[in-house]
Coordinates of C-alpha atoms and ligand atoms in Angstrom, one line a residue:
M1287 CA -62.7 14.2 -26.1
N1288 CA -62.1 17.9 -25.4
F1289 CA -59.5 18.9 -23.0
I1290 CA -61.7 20.0 -20.1
K1291 CA -63.7 16.8 -20.3
R1292 CA -60.6 14.8 -20.4
L1293 CA -59.3 16.6 -17.4
S1294 CA -62.4 16.0 -15.4
T1295 CA -62.4 12.3 -16.3
L1296 CA -58.8 12.2 -15.3
A1297 CA -59.5 13.9 -12.0
L1298 CA -62.1 11.3 -11.2
S1299 CA -60.2 8.4 -12.3
L1300 CA -57.0 9.4 -10.6
C1301 CA -58.8 9.8 -7.4
V1302 CA -59.2 6.0 -7.4
L1303 CA -55.9 5.3 -8.9
L1304 CA -52.6 4.4 -7.2
I1305 CA -53.4 5.9 -4.4
S1306 CA -57.0 5.0 -3.4
A1307 CA -57.8 8.5 -2.2
T1308 CA -60.7 10.2 -0.6
A1309 CA -60.5 13.7 -2.0
C1310 CA -58.3 15.5 -4.5
A1311 CA -56.8 17.9 -2.1
D1312 CA -54.4 20.4 -3.6
T1313 CA -52.0 20.2 -0.8
F1314 CA -50.5 17.3 1.0
A1315 CA -49.6 17.1 4.7
D1316 CA -46.1 15.9 3.8
V1317 CA -45.3 18.2 0.8
D1318 CA -43.6 21.2 2.3
S1319 CA -44.2 24.3 0.2
G1320 CA -40.5 25.0 0.2
A1321 CA -39.6 21.6 -1.2
W1322 CA -38.0 21.7 -4.7
Y1323 CA -40.8 19.5 -6.1
S1324 CA -43.7 21.2 -4.4
D1325 CA -44.8 23.2 -7.5
D1326 CA -44.7 20.2 -9.7
V1327 CA -46.7 18.0 -7.2
E1328 CA -49.2 20.8 -6.7
A1329 CA -49.6 21.3 -10.5
M1330 CA -50.2 17.5 -11.0
A1331 CA -52.7 17.6 -8.2
E1332 CA -54.4 20.7 -9.5
N1333 CA -54.7 19.3 -13.0
G1334 CA -56.1 16.2 -11.4
Y1335 CA -53.3 14.1 -12.7
L1336 CA -52.8 12.5 -9.3
T1337 CA -53.8 12.6 -5.7
G1338 CA -52.5 11.5 -2.4
Y1339 CA -53.2 8.8 0.0
E1340 CA -56.2 8.5 2.2
D1341 CA -54.4 9.9 5.2
G1342 CA -53.7 13.2 3.3
T1343 CA -50.1 12.4 2.5
F1344 CA -48.4 12.2 -0.8
R1345 CA -45.3 10.3 0.3
P1346 CA -43.0 12.2 -2.0
E1347 CA -39.9 10.2 -1.1
G1348 CA -41.6 6.8 -1.8
T1349 CA -40.7 4.9 -4.9
I1350 CA -43.1 4.8 -7.8
T1351 CA -43.8 1.4 -9.4
K1352 CA -44.0 0.5 -13.1
A1353 CA -47.8 0.1 -12.8
E1354 CA -48.2 3.5 -11.2
L1355 CA -46.0 5.4 -13.6
V1356 CA -47.5 3.8 -16.7
S1357 CA -51.0 4.3 -15.6
V1358 CA -50.5 8.0 -14.8
V1359 CA -48.8 8.5 -18.2
C1360 CA -51.7 6.7 -19.9
R1361 CA -54.3 8.8 -18.2
I1362 CA -52.6 12.1 -19.0
T1363 CA -52.1 11.2 -22.6
G1364 CA -55.6 9.8 -22.9
T1365 CA -54.3 6.3 -23.8
E1366 CA -57.3 4.2 -23.1
A1367 CA -56.8 1.0 -21.1
S1368 CA -57.0 -2.2 -23.2
E1369 CA -58.8 -5.3 -22.1
S1370 CA -57.1 -6.8 -19.1
A1371 CA -55.3 -10.1 -19.6
N1372 CA -54.7 -10.7 -15.9
S1373 CA -56.1 -9.5 -12.7
H1374 CA -53.7 -6.7 -12.0
W1375 CA -55.5 -3.4 -11.7
A1376 CA -53.0 -1.7 -14.1
D1377 CA -52.9 -4.5 -16.7
G1378 CA -55.1 -2.6 -19.2
F1379 CA -52.8 0.4 -19.1
I1380 CA -49.7 -1.7 -19.4
Q1381 CA -51.1 -3.4 -22.5
A1382 CA -52.2 -0.1 -24.0
A1383 CA -48.8 1.6 -23.3
L1384 CA -47.0 -1.3 -24.8
N1385 CA -49.1 -1.1 -27.9
A1386 CA -48.5 2.6 -28.1
G1387 CA -44.8 1.9 -28.1
F1388 CA -44.0 3.7 -24.8
F1389 CA -41.7 0.8 -23.8
D1390 CA -40.7 -2.7 -25.0
W1391 CA -42.1 -6.0 -24.2
D1392 CA -39.1 -7.2 -22.1
E1393 CA -39.0 -4.0 -20.0
I1394 CA -42.4 -4.7 -18.5
P1395 CA -43.5 -8.2 -19.6
P1396 CA -47.4 -7.9 -19.9
D1397 CA -48.0 -10.8 -17.6
G1398 CA -48.2 -8.9 -14.3
T1399 CA -45.1 -10.3 -12.7
T1400 CA -43.2 -7.1 -12.4
Y1401 CA -45.9 -4.4 -12.4
D1402 CA -45.4 -3.7 -8.8
E1403 CA -41.6 -3.4 -8.9
P1404 CA -40.2 0.1 -8.5
I1405 CA -39.4 1.5 -12.0
T1406 CA -35.8 2.5 -12.8
R1407 CA -35.1 6.0 -13.7
Q1408 CA -34.0 5.2 -17.2
L1409 CA -37.1 3.2 -18.0
A1410 CA -39.3 5.9 -16.5
V1411 CA -37.6 8.6 -18.6
K1412 CA -38.0 6.5 -21.7
I1413 CA -41.8 6.1 -21.1
V1414 CA -42.3 9.8 -20.3
M1415 CA -40.3 10.9 -23.4
N1416 CA -42.0 8.4 -25.7
A1417 CA -45.4 9.5 -24.4
F1418 CA -45.0 13.3 -24.3
L1419 CA -41.9 14.2 -26.4
P1420 CA -41.4 11.5 -29.0
D1421 CA -39.7 13.9 -31.4
E1422 CA -37.3 15.5 -29.0
A1423 CA -33.6 14.7 -29.7
G1424 CA -30.6 15.1 -27.5
D1425 CA -26.9 15.1 -28.0
Y1426 CA -24.4 12.3 -27.1
N1427 CA -21.4 14.6 -26.5
T1428 CA -23.3 16.9 -24.1
V1429 CA -24.4 14.0 -22.0
Y1430 CA -21.1 12.2 -22.2
S1431 CA -19.1 15.3 -21.1
E1432 CA -21.5 16.5 -18.4
V1433 CA -22.8 13.4 -16.7
S1434 CA -20.5 11.7 -14.3
D1435 CA -22.1 8.3 -14.3
F1436 CA -22.6 8.1 -18.1
S1437 CA -21.3 4.5 -18.1
D1438 CA -24.2 3.3 -15.9
L1439 CA -26.7 4.2 -18.7
D1440 CA -27.8 1.2 -20.8
G1441 CA -27.4 1.7 -24.5
R1442 CA -31.1 1.2 -25.2
Y1443 CA -31.9 4.3 -23.1
Y1444 CA -29.4 6.6 -24.8
E1445 CA -31.9 8.3 -27.1
S1446 CA -34.6 9.0 -24.6
M1447 CA -32.1 9.9 -21.8
F1448 CA -30.1 12.2 -24.1
A1449 CA -33.3 14.0 -25.2
A1450 CA -34.6 14.2 -21.6
Y1451 CA -31.3 15.6 -20.4
C1452 CA -30.7 18.1 -23.2
S1453 CA -34.3 19.4 -23.0
G1454 CA -34.2 19.8 -19.2
V1455 CA -36.7 17.0 -18.4
V1456 CA -34.0 15.5 -16.2
N1457 CA -31.1 17.1 -14.5
G1458 CA -28.0 15.5 -12.9
D1459 CA -27.9 15.3 -9.1
E1460 CA -25.5 17.1 -6.9
Y1461 CA -22.7 14.8 -8.2
S1462 CA -23.8 15.3 -11.8
R1463 CA -25.2 11.8 -11.9
L1464 CA -28.3 10.6 -13.6
N1465 CA -28.4 7.3 -11.5
P1466 CA -30.2 5.6 -14.4
K1467 CA -30.5 2.2 -12.7
S1468 CA -31.8 3.6 -9.4
T1469 CA -35.4 3.9 -8.4
I1470 CA -37.3 7.2 -8.9
T1471 CA -39.3 8.8 -6.1
R1472 CA -42.9 9.9 -6.5
A1473 CA -41.9 13.5 -6.3
E1474 CA -39.2 13.1 -8.9
A1475 CA -41.6 11.3 -11.2
C1476 CA -44.0 14.3 -10.9
A1477 CA -41.3 16.7 -11.8
V1478 CA -40.2 14.7 -14.8
I1479 CA -43.7 14.2 -16.1
M1480 CA -44.7 17.9 -15.5
R1481 CA -41.5 19.1 -17.2
A1482 CA -42.2 16.9 -20.2
V1483 CA -45.9 18.0 -20.3
G1484 CA -44.8 21.6 -20.1
I1485 CA -42.2 21.3 -22.9
S1486 CA -44.7 19.5 -25.1
G1487 CA -46.5 22.8 -25.4
G1488 CA -49.9 22.5 -23.7
E1489 CA -51.5 19.6 -25.4
Y1490 CA -51.9 18.0 -22.0
G1491 CA -52.9 21.1 -20.0
A1492 CA -52.0 24.7 -19.7
Y1493 CA -49.1 24.0 -17.5
T1494 CA -46.0 26.1 -17.1
P1495 CA -43.2 24.1 -15.7
A1496 CA -42.4 25.1 -12.2
A1497 CA -39.4 27.2 -11.6
T1498 CA -37.6 24.3 -10.2
P1499 CA -34.1 25.3 -9.5
E1500 CA -31.7 23.3 -11.6
P1501 CA -29.8 21.2 -9.2
Q1502 CA -26.2 22.3 -9.5
A1503 CA -23.3 19.9 -9.1
E1504 CA -22.1 20.9 -5.7
K1505 CA -19.9 18.0 -4.7
T1506 CA -17.3 16.1 -6.5
Y1507 CA -18.3 12.6 -7.6
I1508 CA -15.8 9.9 -8.3
S1509 CA -16.6 6.4 -9.4
G1510 CA -16.1 4.0 -6.5
G1511 CA -15.9 6.8 -4.0
V1512 CA -17.8 7.6 -0.8
S1513 CA -21.0 8.8 -2.6
D1514 CA -21.1 5.4 -4.4
N1515 CA -20.3 3.2 -1.4
G1516 CA -21.2 5.0 1.8
W1517 CA -20.3 3.5 5.1
L1518 CA -17.9 0.6 4.8
S1519 CA -17.9 -2.5 6.9
V1520 CA -16.1 -5.8 7.1
S1521 CA -17.8 -9.0 6.1
G1522 CA -15.7 -12.1 6.5
T1523 CA -12.3 -11.1 5.1
Q1524 CA -13.7 -8.5 2.8
L1525 CA -14.3 -4.8 2.9
V1526 CA -17.9 -4.2 1.8
N1527 CA -20.0 -1.1 1.0
E1528 CA -23.4 -0.2 2.4
N1529 CA -25.1 -2.7 0.0
G1530 CA -22.8 -5.5 1.2
E1531 CA -20.8 -5.5 -2.1
S1532 CA -17.1 -6.0 -2.0
V1533 CA -15.0 -2.8 -2.3
I1534 CA -11.3 -2.3 -3.1
L1535 CA -9.8 1.0 -2.1
S1536 CA -6.7 2.1 -3.9
G1537 CA -4.8 5.2 -3.6
M1538 CA -1.7 7.1 -2.3
S1539 CA -0.3 7.7 1.1
S1540 CA 1.2 11.1 1.9
H1541 CA 4.8 11.1 3.1
G1542 CA 5.4 12.5 6.6
L1543 CA 2.9 15.4 6.9
Q1544 CA 5.5 17.4 8.9
W1545 CA 7.8 17.3 5.8
Y1546 CA 5.6 17.3 2.7
P1547 CA 2.4 19.2 3.5
Q1548 CA 2.3 20.6 0.0
F1549 CA 1.4 17.1 -1.3
T1550 CA -1.9 17.3 0.6
S1551 CA -3.1 20.3 -1.3
E1552 CA -6.4 20.1 -3.0
A1553 CA -4.6 20.0 -6.4
A1554 CA -2.5 17.1 -5.3
I1555 CA -5.2 15.0 -3.7
R1556 CA -7.7 15.7 -6.5
S1557 CA -5.1 14.7 -9.0
T1558 CA -4.8 11.2 -7.6
A1559 CA -8.6 10.9 -7.7
E1560 CA -8.5 11.9 -11.4
Y1561 CA -6.1 9.1 -12.1
G1562 CA -8.6 6.7 -10.4
A1563 CA -7.7 6.7 -6.7
N1564 CA -10.6 6.5 -4.2
V1565 CA -8.6 6.7 -0.9
F1566 CA -5.9 8.9 0.5
R1567 CA -3.8 8.2 3.6
C1568 CA -2.5 11.0 5.8
A1569 CA 0.6 9.7 7.5
M1570 CA 1.0 11.7 10.7
Y1571 CA 4.3 10.7 12.1
T1572 CA 4.4 10.7 15.9
A1573 CA 8.2 10.9 16.2
E1574 CA 10.8 12.4 13.9
G1575 CA 9.5 16.0 14.4
G1576 CA 5.9 14.8 14.1
Y1577 CA 2.8 15.2 16.3
L1578 CA 4.3 14.3 19.7
S1579 CA 6.8 17.1 19.5
D1580 CA 4.9 19.4 17.2
A1581 CA 1.1 19.2 17.6
S1582 CA 0.6 21.7 14.8
V1583 CA 0.9 18.9 12.3
K1584 CA -2.7 18.0 13.4
S1585 CA -4.0 21.0 11.4
T1586 CA -2.2 19.8 8.3
L1587 CA -3.8 16.4 8.9
I1588 CA -7.3 17.9 9.4
S1589 CA -7.0 20.0 6.3
A1590 CA -5.8 16.9 4.3
V1591 CA -8.7 14.8 5.6
D1592 CA -11.3 17.5 4.7
T1593 CA -9.7 17.9 1.2
A1594 CA -10.0 14.2 0.5
I1595 CA -13.6 14.1 1.7
A1596 CA -14.4 17.0 -0.6
C1597 CA -12.9 14.9 -3.4
D1598 CA -15.4 12.1 -2.6
M1599 CA -12.5 9.9 -1.4
Y1600 CA -12.1 7.7 1.6
V1601 CA -9.3 9.0 3.9
I1602 CA -7.1 7.2 6.4
I1603 CA -6.0 9.0 9.5
D1604 CA -2.7 7.2 10.2
W1605 CA -1.0 7.4 13.6
H1606 CA 2.4 6.9 12.1
I1607 CA 4.6 5.2 14.7
L1608 CA 7.9 4.1 13.2
S1609 CA 11.1 4.9 15.1
D1610 CA 8.9 4.8 18.2
G1611 CA 8.2 1.1 17.7
D1612 CA 6.0 0.2 20.7
P1613 CA 2.6 1.8 20.4
M1614 CA 2.2 1.5 24.2
T1615 CA 4.8 4.3 24.7
S1616 CA 2.3 7.0 23.5
I1617 CA -1.0 5.3 24.2
D1618 CA -2.4 8.2 26.2
A1619 CA -1.6 10.7 23.5
A1620 CA -3.1 8.3 20.9
A1621 CA -6.3 7.8 23.0
E1622 CA -6.7 11.6 23.3
F1623 CA -6.0 12.1 19.6
F1624 CA -8.4 9.4 18.4
A1625 CA -11.1 10.6 20.8
E1626 CA -10.9 14.0 19.2
M1627 CA -10.7 12.7 15.6
S1628 CA -13.6 10.2 15.9
A1629 CA -15.8 12.9 17.5
R1630 CA -14.9 15.3 14.8
Y1631 CA -15.6 12.8 12.0
A1632 CA -18.3 10.8 13.8
D1633 CA -20.9 11.1 11.0
E1634 CA -18.4 10.9 8.2
P1635 CA -18.4 7.6 6.3
A1636 CA -15.2 8.6 4.5
V1637 CA -12.9 8.4 7.5
I1638 CA -10.8 5.3 8.3
Y1639 CA -8.7 5.1 11.4
E1640 CA -5.2 3.5 11.3
I1641 CA -4.2 3.3 14.9
C1642 CA -0.5 2.2 14.7
N1643 CA 1.4 2.3 11.4
E1644 CA 4.2 -0.1 12.1
P1645 CA 4.9 -1.6 15.5
N1646 CA 8.4 -2.9 15.7
G1647 CA 11.3 -3.7 18.0
S1648 CA 11.2 -6.1 20.9
I1649 CA 7.4 -6.2 21.3
T1650 CA 4.7 -8.8 20.8
W1651 CA 1.2 -8.8 19.4
S1652 CA -0.4 -10.1 22.5
G1653 CA 1.7 -8.2 25.0
N1654 CA 1.8 -4.8 23.3
V1655 CA -0.2 -4.2 20.1
K1656 CA -3.4 -6.0 21.1
P1657 CA -3.9 -4.3 24.4
Y1658 CA -3.1 -1.0 22.8
A1659 CA -5.6 -1.7 20.0
E1660 CA -8.3 -2.7 22.5
R1661 CA -8.1 0.6 24.3
I1662 CA -7.9 2.8 21.1
I1663 CA -10.7 0.8 19.4
S1664 CA -13.0 1.4 22.4
V1665 CA -12.2 5.1 22.3
I1666 CA -13.1 5.4 18.6
R1667 CA -16.2 3.3 19.0
E1668 CA -17.6 5.8 21.5
N1669 CA -18.1 8.0 18.5
S1670 CA -17.7 6.2 15.2
R1671 CA -18.5 2.9 13.4
G1672 CA -15.8 3.6 10.8
I1673 CA -13.3 1.0 9.7
I1674 CA -10.3 0.7 12.1
L1675 CA -6.9 -0.6 10.8
V1676 CA -4.6 -2.3 13.2
G1677 CA -0.9 -3.0 12.6
S1678 CA 1.2 -5.9 13.9
P1679 CA 4.8 -6.4 15.0
T1680 CA 7.7 -6.4 12.5
W1681 CA 6.5 -3.3 10.7
S1682 CA 3.0 -4.7 10.2
Q1683 CA 3.9 -8.1 8.8
D1684 CA 3.1 -10.4 11.7
L1685 CA -0.4 -11.3 10.7
H1686 CA 0.0 -14.9 11.9
E1687 CA 0.5 -13.6 15.5
A1688 CA -2.6 -11.5 15.2
A1689 CA -4.5 -14.4 13.7
A1690 CA -3.6 -16.6 16.7
D1691 CA -5.1 -14.1 19.1
P1692 CA -7.4 -11.8 17.2
L1693 CA -9.3 -8.8 18.4
D1694 CA -12.9 -9.2 19.5
A1695 CA -14.3 -6.2 17.7
E1696 CA -16.3 -5.4 14.5
N1697 CA -15.2 -3.5 11.4
I1698 CA -11.5 -4.1 12.2
M1699 CA -8.9 -4.9 9.5
Y1700 CA -5.3 -5.9 10.0
T1701 CA -2.7 -4.1 8.0
C1702 CA 0.0 -5.7 6.0
H1703 CA 2.8 -3.6 4.7
F1704 CA 5.1 -4.7 1.9
Y1705 CA 7.9 -3.3 -0.3
A1706 CA 8.3 -5.2 -3.5
G1707 CA 12.1 -5.2 -3.3
T1708 CA 12.1 -6.9 0.1
H1709 CA 8.8 -8.8 0.6
T1710 CA 7.8 -11.4 -1.8
E1711 CA 5.8 -14.7 -2.1
W1712 CA 6.2 -15.7 1.5
L1713 CA 4.4 -12.6 2.7
R1714 CA 1.6 -13.1 0.1
E1715 CA 1.2 -16.7 1.5
R1716 CA 1.0 -15.3 5.0
I1717 CA -1.8 -13.0 3.9
A1718 CA -3.6 -15.7 2.0
S1719 CA -3.5 -18.2 4.9
C1720 CA -4.1 -15.9 7.9
G1721 CA -7.9 -15.9 7.6
L1722 CA -8.0 -12.2 8.7
P1723 CA -9.5 -9.2 6.8
V1724 CA -6.3 -7.6 5.5
F1725 CA -5.8 -4.0 4.3
V1726 CA -2.5 -3.1 2.7
S1727 CA -2.3 0.5 4.0
E1728 CA 1.2 0.9 2.9
W1729 CA 3.2 -0.7 0.1
G1730 CA 6.1 0.4 -2.1
T1731 CA 7.6 -0.5 -5.5
S1732 CA 11.1 0.0 -3.8
A1733 CA 12.9 -1.9 -1.1
A1734 CA 11.8 -1.5 2.5
D1735 CA 14.0 1.5 3.1
G1736 CA 12.0 3.5 0.6
S1737 CA 14.7 3.4 -2.0
G1738 CA 16.3 0.9 -4.5
G1739 CA 14.7 -0.6 -7.5
V1740 CA 12.1 -0.1 -8.5
Y1741 CA 10.9 -3.7 -8.6
L1742 CA 8.0 -3.5 -10.9
D1743 CA 7.9 -7.3 -11.8
E1744 CA 7.4 -8.2 -8.2
A1745 CA 5.1 -5.2 -7.7
Q1746 CA 2.9 -6.6 -10.5
K1747 CA 2.7 -10.0 -8.8
W1748 CA 1.5 -8.1 -5.7
I1749 CA -1.1 -6.1 -7.6
D1750 CA -2.4 -9.3 -9.2
F1751 CA -2.5 -11.0 -5.8
M1752 CA -4.4 -8.1 -4.3
N1753 CA -6.9 -7.9 -7.1
E1754 CA -7.6 -11.7 -6.9
N1755 CA -8.1 -11.4 -3.2
G1756 CA -10.1 -8.1 -3.1
I1757 CA -7.4 -6.4 -1.0
S1758 CA -7.3 -2.6 -0.7
R1759 CA -4.0 -0.9 -1.0
V1760 CA -2.3 2.5 -0.5
N1761 CA 1.1 3.3 -2.0
W1762 CA 4.0 5.0 -0.3
S1763 CA 4.3 7.9 -1.1
L1764 CA 2.9 11.0 -2.7
C1765 CA 5.9 13.3 -2.5
D1766 CA 8.9 14.4 -4.6
K1767 CA 11.7 13.3 -2.3
N1768 CA 14.7 11.9 -4.0
E1769 CA 13.9 8.3 -3.3
T1770 CA 12.5 5.7 -5.6
S1771 CA 9.3 5.1 -3.7
A1772 CA 8.3 8.8 -4.3
A1773 CA 5.6 9.1 -6.9
V1774 CA 6.5 12.6 -8.1
V1775 CA 9.7 13.8 -9.8
S1776 CA 11.9 16.1 -7.6
G1777 CA 11.0 19.7 -7.9
A1778 CA 7.8 19.3 -10.0
D1779 CA 5.4 22.2 -9.9
I1780 CA 2.2 20.5 -8.8
S1781 CA 0.1 23.6 -8.0
D1782 CA -2.2 22.7 -10.9
G1783 CA -2.2 19.0 -10.2
I1784 CA 0.2 16.2 -11.2
A1785 CA 0.8 15.7 -14.9
W1786 CA 1.7 12.3 -16.2
D1787 CA 5.3 13.3 -17.0
E1788 CA 5.7 14.6 -13.5
L1789 CA 5.4 11.1 -12.2
T1790 CA 8.4 8.9 -11.5
E1791 CA 8.8 5.4 -12.7
S1792 CA 7.1 4.2 -9.5
G1793 CA 4.4 6.9 -9.8
K1794 CA 3.5 5.9 -13.3
F1795 CA 3.2 2.3 -12.4
V1796 CA 1.1 3.0 -9.4
F1797 CA -1.1 5.6 -10.9
A1798 CA -1.8 3.3 -13.9
N1799 CA -2.9 0.6 -11.5
F1800 CA -5.4 2.5 -9.4
Ligands
LIG572 C1 10.4 6.3 5.0 C2 10.6 7.4 4.0 C3 11.9 8.1 4.2 C4 12.1 8.5 5.6 C5 11.9 7.3 6.5 C6 12.0 7.6 8.0 O1 10.4 7.0 2.7 O2 12.0 9.2 3.3 O3 13.4 9.0 5.8 O4 10.6 6.8 6.3 O5 11.1 8.6 8.4 C7 7.8 2.2 6.2 C8 7.3 3.4 6.9 C9 7.6 4.7 6.2 C10 8.9 4.6 5.5 C11 8.8 3.5 4.4 C12 10.1 3.4 3.6 O6 6.0 3.3 7.3 O7 7.5 5.7 7.1 O8 9.1 5.8 4.9 N1 8.5 2.3 5.1 O9 11.2 3.1 4.3 N2 7.6 1.0 6.5 C13 8.3 0.2 5.6 C14 8.9 1.0 4.7

């Protein structure tokens, strides 16, 4: 069959494919000429490789199924449909593509059961590469070093994905991810097919690949960070991500922002992410020279929050009451502060609000902390659905009091703070038996005064316990103060990040356990 004839057959057959179309229009109502994929979609349509829906749309963001992708590839390559073995419209193409070696039997069993499932990106790429560029080879090292979610790629797709990536058939997304197990949109499938067709050198049409701008990595991606998990919520006692899967956040707390702002620099926060942290806590003291006497510390906080967000980390805004033990004392200032913060970060899934670090002194849960929490929660909820962390009396250890009279609100977690040299099995038992969603927003390897020890054996028991129970944790603290809980050795130059040998004994233990 000559090329022109094949094309016109294609144009005809594609009009009835997928897609049940009326006319092969070369523009679609919903494909904006400025969209990154518009040239590729247009080229596919002009060549008659595909058409849109009856209503004149192409639905570029819709997913493409196994049947749809395989049949388009078969038609472009001229792979004739085999005799159907079942009643599915695409069965003949699936059988033919299987025989042609575009994919393996188990990837799309030829019994029709999975034909209408959305195809994964890695399988789509394999089929496209086998069909159009079977001899193209890629390079492991390039992909390994450039792709941030390399570990998500299944081994059987290495060859085709390496070849596709190195030849430009696929690019990483804004986080340098290939998202191999995710679905692929119709627009993306067009781009991938047309690039492969273009690189194959014209056998399937005089097509010059569109000048699709290479998506550049713009944002930092970290595994287990905000781009992976999105908005968090609470399900039972667990913190879960947008897909309802359990999530553990692990990271560092700043020391007092009024004293150690240099440890909230981009280099410092990014360093913790590079060691595996996915959360950063900004401890804004209210007393001791903090916010209530010097509101300028709020700018340090905002800059730290924005830096953590840029690092793809979750970030806790901590109203760090301590020597001022009753949160009620400064409730008006807290309400004003959280109104401002929740408005500022209303659409930001990264931000978590910790409304009272450690209530203490002669106060009670029901008489002081709970009424405080109710007001501040309602303030935050006017703007944000983010997670809210609530402390309890006795420096956030009295979970049993909170459990006896819990808050009636959603996406709330109760904090429990421990220091391995002071708090042991009895506090773990309290957490295990309270029945509340617990978040350890502060813990130390030292004794409760921030010094002494370090107590790494007990700390290990805590880590094991938190892992077993899916509990998130934030370590005190990222600073170089001369106290054992500090993670960084005194006087270290951290302007280029934190090197392993600049970590204290505590820092090494904590960073190794993110
Ligand atoms: C400690 C600091 C220490 C500082 C002291 C008072 O490590 O340098 O002098 O606060 O501001 C907490 C508090 C946290 C404490 C920490 C260790 O939330 O602010 O930091 N700790 O004592 N609760 C239990 C222990």
